[in-house]
GROMACS .gro file of N, CA, C and O in nm:
model
  344
    1LYS      N    1   1.771  -2.631  -0.626
    1LYS     CA    2   1.694  -2.546  -0.693
    1LYS      C    3   1.607  -2.436  -0.651
    1LYS      O    4   1.614  -2.406  -0.557
    2ALA      N    5   1.626  -2.339  -0.793
    2ALA     CA    6   1.558  -2.182  -0.772
    2ALA      C    7   1.444  -2.222  -0.659
    2ALA      O    8   1.360  -2.286  -0.770
    3LYS      N    9   1.421  -2.111  -0.592
    3LYS     CA   10   1.239  -2.148  -0.527
    3LYS      C   11   1.197  -2.032  -0.650
    3LYS      O   12   1.208  -1.900  -0.666
    4LYS      N   13   1.083  -2.081  -0.673
    4LYS     CA   14   0.994  -2.000  -0.789
    4LYS      C   15   0.912  -1.835  -0.699
    4LYS      O   16   0.915  -1.896  -0.609
    5GLN      N   17   0.947  -1.722  -0.717
    5GLN     CA   18   0.885  -1.609  -0.716
    5GLN      C   19   0.778  -1.618  -0.660
    5GLN      O   20   0.721  -1.662  -0.772
    6GLN      N   21   0.670  -1.573  -0.601
    6GLN     CA   22   0.552  -1.624  -0.622
    6GLN      C   23   0.484  -1.412  -0.626
    6GLN      O   24   0.532  -1.354  -0.564
    7ALA      N   25   0.437  -1.399  -0.760
    7ALA     CA   26   0.369  -1.281  -0.763
    7ALA      C   27   0.247  -1.334  -0.641
    7ALA      O   28   0.156  -1.355  -0.617
    8PRO      N   29   0.274  -1.157  -0.663
    8PRO     CA   30   0.218  -1.121  -0.578
    8PRO      C   31  -0.002  -1.048  -0.576
    8PRO      O   32   0.012  -1.035  -0.674
    9MET      N   33  -0.061  -1.111  -0.490
    9MET     CA   34  -0.178  -1.097  -0.519
    9MET      C   35  -0.276  -1.002  -0.522
    9MET      O   36  -0.230  -0.937  -0.387
   10PHE      N   37  -0.305  -0.901  -0.578
   10PHE     CA   38  -0.380  -0.795  -0.508
   10PHE      C   39  -0.530  -0.753  -0.474
   10PHE      O   40  -0.588  -0.846  -0.582
   11ARG      N   41  -0.584  -0.712  -0.388
   11ARG     CA   42  -0.690  -0.724  -0.325
   11ARG      C   43  -0.815  -0.607  -0.363
   11ARG      O   44  -0.903  -0.575  -0.326
   12ALA      N   45  -0.687  -0.499  -0.330
   12ALA     CA   46  -0.735  -0.360  -0.290
   12ALA      C   47  -0.634  -0.281  -0.449
   12ALA      O   48  -0.549  -0.294  -0.490
   13VAL      N   49  -0.719  -0.207  -0.495
   13VAL     CA   50  -0.613  -0.059  -0.586
   13VAL      C   51  -0.760   0.047  -0.558
   13VAL      O   52  -0.817   0.114  -0.573
   14SER      N   53  -0.635   0.187  -0.576
   14SER     CA   54  -0.687   0.270  -0.576
   14SER      C   55  -0.596   0.390  -0.673
   14SER      O   56  -0.414   0.342  -0.667
   15ALA      N   57  -0.733   0.457  -0.766
   15ALA     CA   58  -0.621   0.561  -0.858
   15ALA      C   59  -0.665   0.714  -0.846
   15ALA      O   60  -0.714   0.737  -0.826
   16THR      N   61  -0.579   0.827  -0.874
   16THR     CA   62  -0.603   0.925  -0.872
   16THR      C   63  -0.483   0.990  -0.976
   16THR      O   64  -0.371   0.974  -0.982
   17GLY      N   65  -0.546   0.983  -1.139
   17GLY     CA   66  -0.509   1.052  -1.232
   17GLY      C   67  -0.426   0.896  -1.253
   17GLY      O   68  -0.426   0.788  -1.247
   18SER      N   69  -0.228   0.963  -1.281
   18SER     CA   70  -0.201   0.849  -1.274
   18SER      C   71  -0.078   0.782  -1.150
   18SER      O   72   0.026   0.695  -1.199
   19ASP      N   73  -0.110   0.818  -1.075
   19ASP     CA   74  -0.098   0.757  -0.909
   19ASP      C   75  -0.165   0.674  -0.878
   19ASP      O   76  -0.250   0.709  -0.883
   20VAL      N   77  -0.106   0.565  -0.884
   20VAL     CA   78  -0.179   0.434  -0.854
   20VAL      C   79  -0.135   0.338  -0.774
   20VAL      O   80  -0.039   0.320  -0.700
   21TRP      N   81  -0.206   0.289  -0.676
   21TRP     CA   82  -0.170   0.228  -0.513
   21TRP      C   83  -0.225   0.042  -0.544
   21TRP      O   84  -0.373   0.097  -0.579
   22ALA      N   85  -0.150  -0.028  -0.470
   22ALA     CA   86  -0.229  -0.155  -0.494
   22ALA      C   87  -0.159  -0.233  -0.384
   22ALA      O   88  -0.073  -0.237  -0.335
   23GLY      N   89  -0.266  -0.267  -0.337
   23GLY     CA   90  -0.255  -0.387  -0.202
   23GLY      C   91  -0.328  -0.538  -0.215
   23GLY      O   92  -0.397  -0.530  -0.246
   24GLY      N   93  -0.252  -0.630  -0.141
   24GLY     CA   94  -0.290  -0.717  -0.091
   24GLY      C   95  -0.196  -0.809  -0.015
   24GLY      O   96  -0.174  -0.784   0.107
   25SER      N   97  -0.083  -0.886  -0.039
   25SER     CA   98  -0.005  -0.948   0.052
   25SER      C   99   0.090  -0.824   0.086
   25SER      O  100   0.165  -0.834   0.184
   26ALA      N  101   0.121  -0.763   0.034
   26ALA     CA  102   0.186  -0.606   0.020
   26ALA      C  103   0.119  -0.494  -0.041
   26ALA      O  104   0.020  -0.512  -0.106
   27LEU      N  105   0.203  -0.448  -0.011
   27LEU     CA  106   0.129  -0.204  -0.117
   27LEU      C  107   0.239  -0.211  -0.165
   27LEU      O  108   0.382  -0.196  -0.169
   28TYR      N  109   0.186  -0.185  -0.275
   28TYR     CA  110   0.344  -0.119  -0.397
   28TYR      C  111   0.239   0.012  -0.447
   28TYR      O  112   0.146  -0.017  -0.435
   29HIS      N  113   0.355   0.115  -0.522
   29HIS     CA  114   0.256   0.272  -0.529
   29HIS      C  115   0.333   0.256  -0.706
   29HIS      O  116   0.506   0.234  -0.668
   30SER      N  117   0.272   0.326  -0.767
   30SER     CA  118   0.323   0.308  -0.889
   30SER      C  119   0.293   0.563  -0.947
   30SER      O  120   0.164   0.564  -0.881
   31GLN      N  121   0.369   0.638  -0.964
   31GLN     CA  122   0.392   0.736  -0.997
   31GLN      C  123   0.353   0.744  -1.122
   31GLN      O  124   0.322   0.877  -1.184
   32ASP      N  125   0.308   0.610  -1.262
   32ASP     CA  126   0.398   0.654  -1.414
   32ASP      C  127   0.243   0.592  -1.398
   32ASP      O  128   0.323   0.495  -1.549
   33ALA      N  129   0.161   0.576  -1.367
   33ALA     CA  130   0.011   0.494  -1.448
   33ALA      C  131   0.117   0.300  -1.460
   33ALA      O  132  -0.007   0.282  -1.505
   34GLY      N  133   0.184   0.251  -1.351
   34GLY     CA  134   0.162   0.160  -1.365
   34GLY      C  135   0.326   0.087  -1.436
   34GLY      O  136   0.371  -0.031  -1.435
   35LEU      N  137   0.406   0.194  -1.476
   35LEU     CA  138   0.528   0.170  -1.526
   35LEU      C  139   0.625   0.086  -1.488
   35LEU      O  140   0.698   0.022  -1.489
   36HIS      N  141   0.583   0.188  -1.354
   36HIS     CA  142   0.718   0.186  -1.241
   36HIS      C  143   0.711   0.130  -1.111
   36HIS      O  144   0.570   0.262  -1.147
   37TRP      N  145   0.707   0.067  -1.066
   37TRP     CA  146   0.613   0.037  -0.929
   37TRP      C  147   0.707   0.056  -0.749
   37TRP      O  148   0.872  -0.068  -0.871
   38ILE      N  149   0.737   0.065  -0.689
   38ILE     CA  150   0.790   0.052  -0.542
   38ILE      C  151   0.732  -0.033  -0.446
   38ILE      O  152   0.591  -0.020  -0.419
   39ARG      N  153   0.789  -0.121  -0.356
   39ARG     CA  154   0.724  -0.126  -0.297
   39ARG      C  155   0.723  -0.074  -0.121
   39ARG      O  156   0.781   0.032  -0.125
   40VAL      N  157   0.574  -0.062  -0.076
   40VAL     CA  158   0.595   0.080   0.041
   40VAL      C  159   0.569  -0.048   0.153
   40VAL      O  160   0.473  -0.081   0.151
   41VAL      N  161   0.661   0.026   0.246
   41VAL     CA  162   0.571  -0.090   0.372
   41VAL      C  163   0.499   0.006   0.505
   41VAL      O  164   0.665   0.103   0.537
   42PRO      N  165   0.447   0.016   0.533
   42PRO     CA  166   0.390   0.057   0.627
   42PRO      C  167   0.440   0.032   0.762
   42PRO      O  168   0.374  -0.025   0.772
   43ALA      N  169   0.477   0.141   0.836
   43ALA     CA  170   0.550   0.109   1.054
   43ALA      C  171   0.520   0.243   1.111
   43ALA      O  172   0.559   0.389   1.026
   44SER      N  173   0.539   0.240   1.183
   44SER     CA  174   0.577   0.354   1.252
   44SER      C  175   0.597   0.294   1.382
   44SER      O  176   0.508   0.197   1.469
   45ALA      N  177   0.705   0.451   1.478
   45ALA     CA  178   0.712   0.345   1.553
   45ALA      C  179   0.755   0.219   1.612
   45ALA      O  180   0.715   0.143   1.723
   46GLY      N  181   0.821   0.102   1.495
   46GLY     CA  182   0.815   0.012   1.571
   46GLY      C  183   0.729  -0.078   1.544
   46GLY      O  184   0.755  -0.238   1.488
   47THR      N  185   0.594  -0.049   1.435
   47THR     CA  186   0.489  -0.129   1.495
   47THR      C  187   0.507  -0.158   1.273
   47THR      O  188   0.521  -0.042   1.246
   48MET      N  189   0.479  -0.281   1.210
   48MET     CA  190   0.441  -0.309   1.144
   48MET      C  191   0.307  -0.315   1.088
   48MET      O  192   0.260  -0.363   1.200
   49LEU      N  193   0.294  -0.321   0.957
   49LEU     CA  194   0.150  -0.352   0.926
   49LEU      C  195   0.093  -0.505   0.906
   49LEU      O  196   0.195  -0.549   0.911
   50THR      N  197  -0.001  -0.578   0.976
   50THR     CA  198  -0.038  -0.722   0.977
   50THR      C  199  -0.136  -0.707   0.895
   50THR      O  200  -0.218  -0.623   0.852
   51GLY      N  201  -0.078  -0.847   0.845
   51GLY     CA  202  -0.261  -0.965   0.814
   51GLY      C  203  -0.270  -0.803   0.618
   51GLY      O  204  -0.120  -0.774   0.599
   52GLU      N  205  -0.335  -0.948   0.594
   52GLU     CA  206  -0.364  -0.856   0.387
   52GLU      C  207  -0.444  -0.731   0.381
   52GLU      O  208  -0.495  -0.717   0.478
   53ILE      N  209  -0.379  -0.606   0.294
   53ILE     CA  210  -0.430  -0.552   0.298
   53ILE      C  211  -0.579  -0.573   0.230
   53ILE      O  212  -0.551  -0.642   0.042
   54VAL      N  213  -0.699  -0.488   0.227
   54VAL     CA  214  -0.810  -0.565   0.216
   54VAL      C  215  -0.905  -0.399   0.151
   54VAL      O  216  -1.022  -0.427   0.084
   55ARG      N  217  -0.851  -0.306   0.198
   55ARG     CA  218  -0.895  -0.187   0.127
   55ARG      C  219  -0.825  -0.060   0.099
   55ARG      O  220  -0.708  -0.041   0.170
   56LEU      N  221  -0.849   0.068   0.005
   56LEU     CA  222  -0.722   0.112   0.015
   56LEU      C  223  -0.794   0.261  -0.046
   56LEU      O  224  -0.899   0.225  -0.097
   57GLU      N  225  -0.809   0.394   0.001
   57GLU     CA  226  -0.830   0.493  -0.050
   57GLU      C  227  -0.750   0.631  -0.043
   57GLU      O  228  -0.739   0.580   0.038
   58PHE      N  229  -0.770   0.595  -0.181
   58PHE     CA  230  -0.700   0.781  -0.128
   58PHE      C  231  -0.743   0.880  -0.165
   58PHE      O  232  -0.790   0.888  -0.321
   59VAL      N  233  -0.793   0.976  -0.086
   59VAL     CA  234  -0.877   1.103  -0.182
   59VAL      C  235  -0.835   1.154  -0.259
   59VAL      O  236  -0.917   1.213  -0.335
   60ASP      N  237  -0.663   1.180  -0.266
   60ASP     CA  238  -0.566   1.281  -0.306
   60ASP      C  239  -0.441   1.252  -0.309
   60ASP      O  240  -0.455   1.104  -0.302
   61LEU      N  241  -0.331   1.306  -0.405
   61LEU     CA  242  -0.268   1.255  -0.429
   61LEU      C  243  -0.152   1.253  -0.293
   61LEU      O  244  -0.075   1.124  -0.209
   62GLN      N  245  -0.149   1.309  -0.193
   62GLN     CA  246  -0.101   1.281  -0.096
   62GLN      C  247  -0.170   1.196   0.074
   62GLN      O  248  -0.144   1.132   0.122
   63HIS      N  249  -0.283   1.226   0.061
   63HIS     CA  250  -0.403   1.156   0.146
   63HIS      C  251  -0.442   1.019   0.125
   63HIS      O  252  -0.542   1.026   0.059
   64GLY      N  253  -0.403   0.902   0.168
   64GLY     CA  254  -0.491   0.774   0.148
   64GLY      C  255  -0.508   0.677   0.294
   64GLY      O  256  -0.430   0.716   0.429
   65LYS      N  257  -0.567   0.568   0.325
   65LYS     CA  258  -0.599   0.533   0.386
   65LYS      C  259  -0.602   0.366   0.368
   65LYS      O  260  -0.651   0.316   0.262
   66VAL      N  261  -0.524   0.245   0.474
   66VAL     CA  262  -0.480   0.159   0.434
   66VAL      C  263  -0.592   0.023   0.519
   66VAL      O  264  -0.566   0.101   0.667
   67SER      N  265  -0.647  -0.047   0.447
   67SER     CA  266  -0.756  -0.150   0.570
   67SER      C  267  -0.702  -0.311   0.596
   67SER      O  268  -0.732  -0.320   0.473
   68THR      N  269  -0.672  -0.315   0.672
   68THR     CA  270  -0.595  -0.469   0.602
   68THR      C  271  -0.763  -0.549   0.724
   68THR      O  272  -0.787  -0.565   0.753
   69SER      N  273  -0.665  -0.654   0.655
   69SER     CA  274  -0.799  -0.857   0.738
   69SER      C  275  -0.768  -0.842   0.856
   69SER      O  276  -0.798  -0.919   0.934
   70THR      N  277  -0.652  -0.783   0.934
   70THR     CA  278  -0.666  -0.788   1.050
   70THR      C  279  -0.760  -0.663   1.161
   70THR      O  280  -0.678  -0.639   1.251
   71ALA      N  281  -0.841  -0.611   1.078
   71ALA     CA  282  -0.905  -0.446   1.145
   71ALA      C  283  -0.800  -0.320   1.171
   71ALA      O  284  -0.807  -0.256   1.239
   72GLU      N  285  -0.697  -0.344   1.099
   72GLU     CA  286  -0.564  -0.214   1.109
   72GLU      C  287  -0.622  -0.115   1.026
   72GLU      O  288  -0.691  -0.133   0.916
   73ILE      N  289  -0.582   0.000   1.033
   73ILE     CA  290  -0.654   0.057   0.947
   73ILE      C  291  -0.452   0.166   1.000
   73ILE      O  292  -0.443   0.306   1.122
   74TRP      N  293  -0.403   0.228   0.898
   74TRP     CA  294  -0.317   0.300   0.845
   74TRP      C  295  -0.369   0.422   0.765
   74TRP      O  296  -0.378   0.457   0.662
   75THR      N  297  -0.330   0.528   0.805
   75THR     CA  298  -0.352   0.633   0.712
   75THR      C  299  -0.201   0.757   0.666
   75THR      O  300  -0.063   0.702   0.704
   76THR      N  301  -0.166   0.802   0.590
   76THR     CA  302  -0.105   0.879   0.517
   76THR      C  303  -0.104   1.018   0.473
   76THR      O  304  -0.259   1.008   0.413
   77ALA      N  305  -0.047   1.136   0.543
   77ALA     CA  306  -0.099   1.255   0.443
   77ALA      C  307   0.055   1.250   0.365
   77ALA      O  308   0.011   1.417   0.341
   78ASP      N  309   0.123   1.197   0.328
   78ASP     CA  310   0.279   1.267   0.265
   78ASP      C  311   0.289   1.166   0.153
   78ASP      O  312   0.360   1.104   0.105
   79ASP      N  313   0.131   1.152   0.083
   79ASP     CA  314   0.162   0.978  -0.093
   79ASP      C  315   0.261   0.877  -0.043
   79ASP      O  316   0.318   0.875  -0.065
   80GLY      N  317   0.208   0.819   0.114
   80GLY     CA  318   0.317   0.731   0.154
   80GLY      C  319   0.428   0.713   0.213
   80GLY      O  320   0.513   0.612   0.222
   81GLN      N  321   0.438   0.897   0.186
   81GLN     CA  322   0.597   0.865   0.265
   81GLN      C  323   0.626   0.798   0.421
   81GLN      O  324   0.745   0.736   0.482
   82THR      N  325   0.497   0.878   0.524
   82THR     CA  326   0.482   0.829   0.673
   82THR      C  327   0.366   0.776   0.686
   82THR      O  328   0.304   0.791   0.644
   83TRP      N  329   0.340   0.744   0.786
   83TRP     CA  330   0.245   0.638   0.821
   83TRP      C  331   0.199   0.604   0.956
   83TRP      O  332   0.279   0.619   1.061
   84GLN      N  333   0.080   0.650   1.009
   84GLN     CA  334   0.015   0.660   1.155
   84GLN      C  335  -0.088   0.494   1.124
   84GLN      O  336  -0.184   0.551   1.042
   85LYS      N  337  -0.030   0.482   1.285
   85LYS     CA  338  -0.145   0.387   1.283
   85LYS      C  339  -0.309   0.431   1.381
   85LYS      O  340  -0.238   0.549   1.461
   86GLN      N  341  -0.401   0.375   1.320
   86GLN     CA  342  -0.514   0.460   1.392
   86GLN      C  343  -0.514   0.373   1.510
   86GLN      O  344  -0.526   0.247   1.491
   0.00000   0.00000   0.00000
C-alpha cells in the first residue's frame, strides 16, 4: 500500500514581486509567482535548520531571514543560495 504524501503546511509567506517564499515544516521558493517551486534547505557548516519555520522576512530579492519555532534565526544575502545561522 502506497504511503500518502503529506501536503506541506505553511505558517509564513514572504513575497517581493513574483519572488515568493513559503515556510512551515519546510522552506519553498518560487521565482515565478508560484507556478514552480523548489525546496530550499538552509544549512551551514554541517548544521541544518531545526523546528518549524514561523516567520519569513525578505526585505528585497537577495536578503532574507528565517525564524524557527526552536528560536533559530537563519539569514541569506544571495536569494537563498547560502545561509548563515545567527
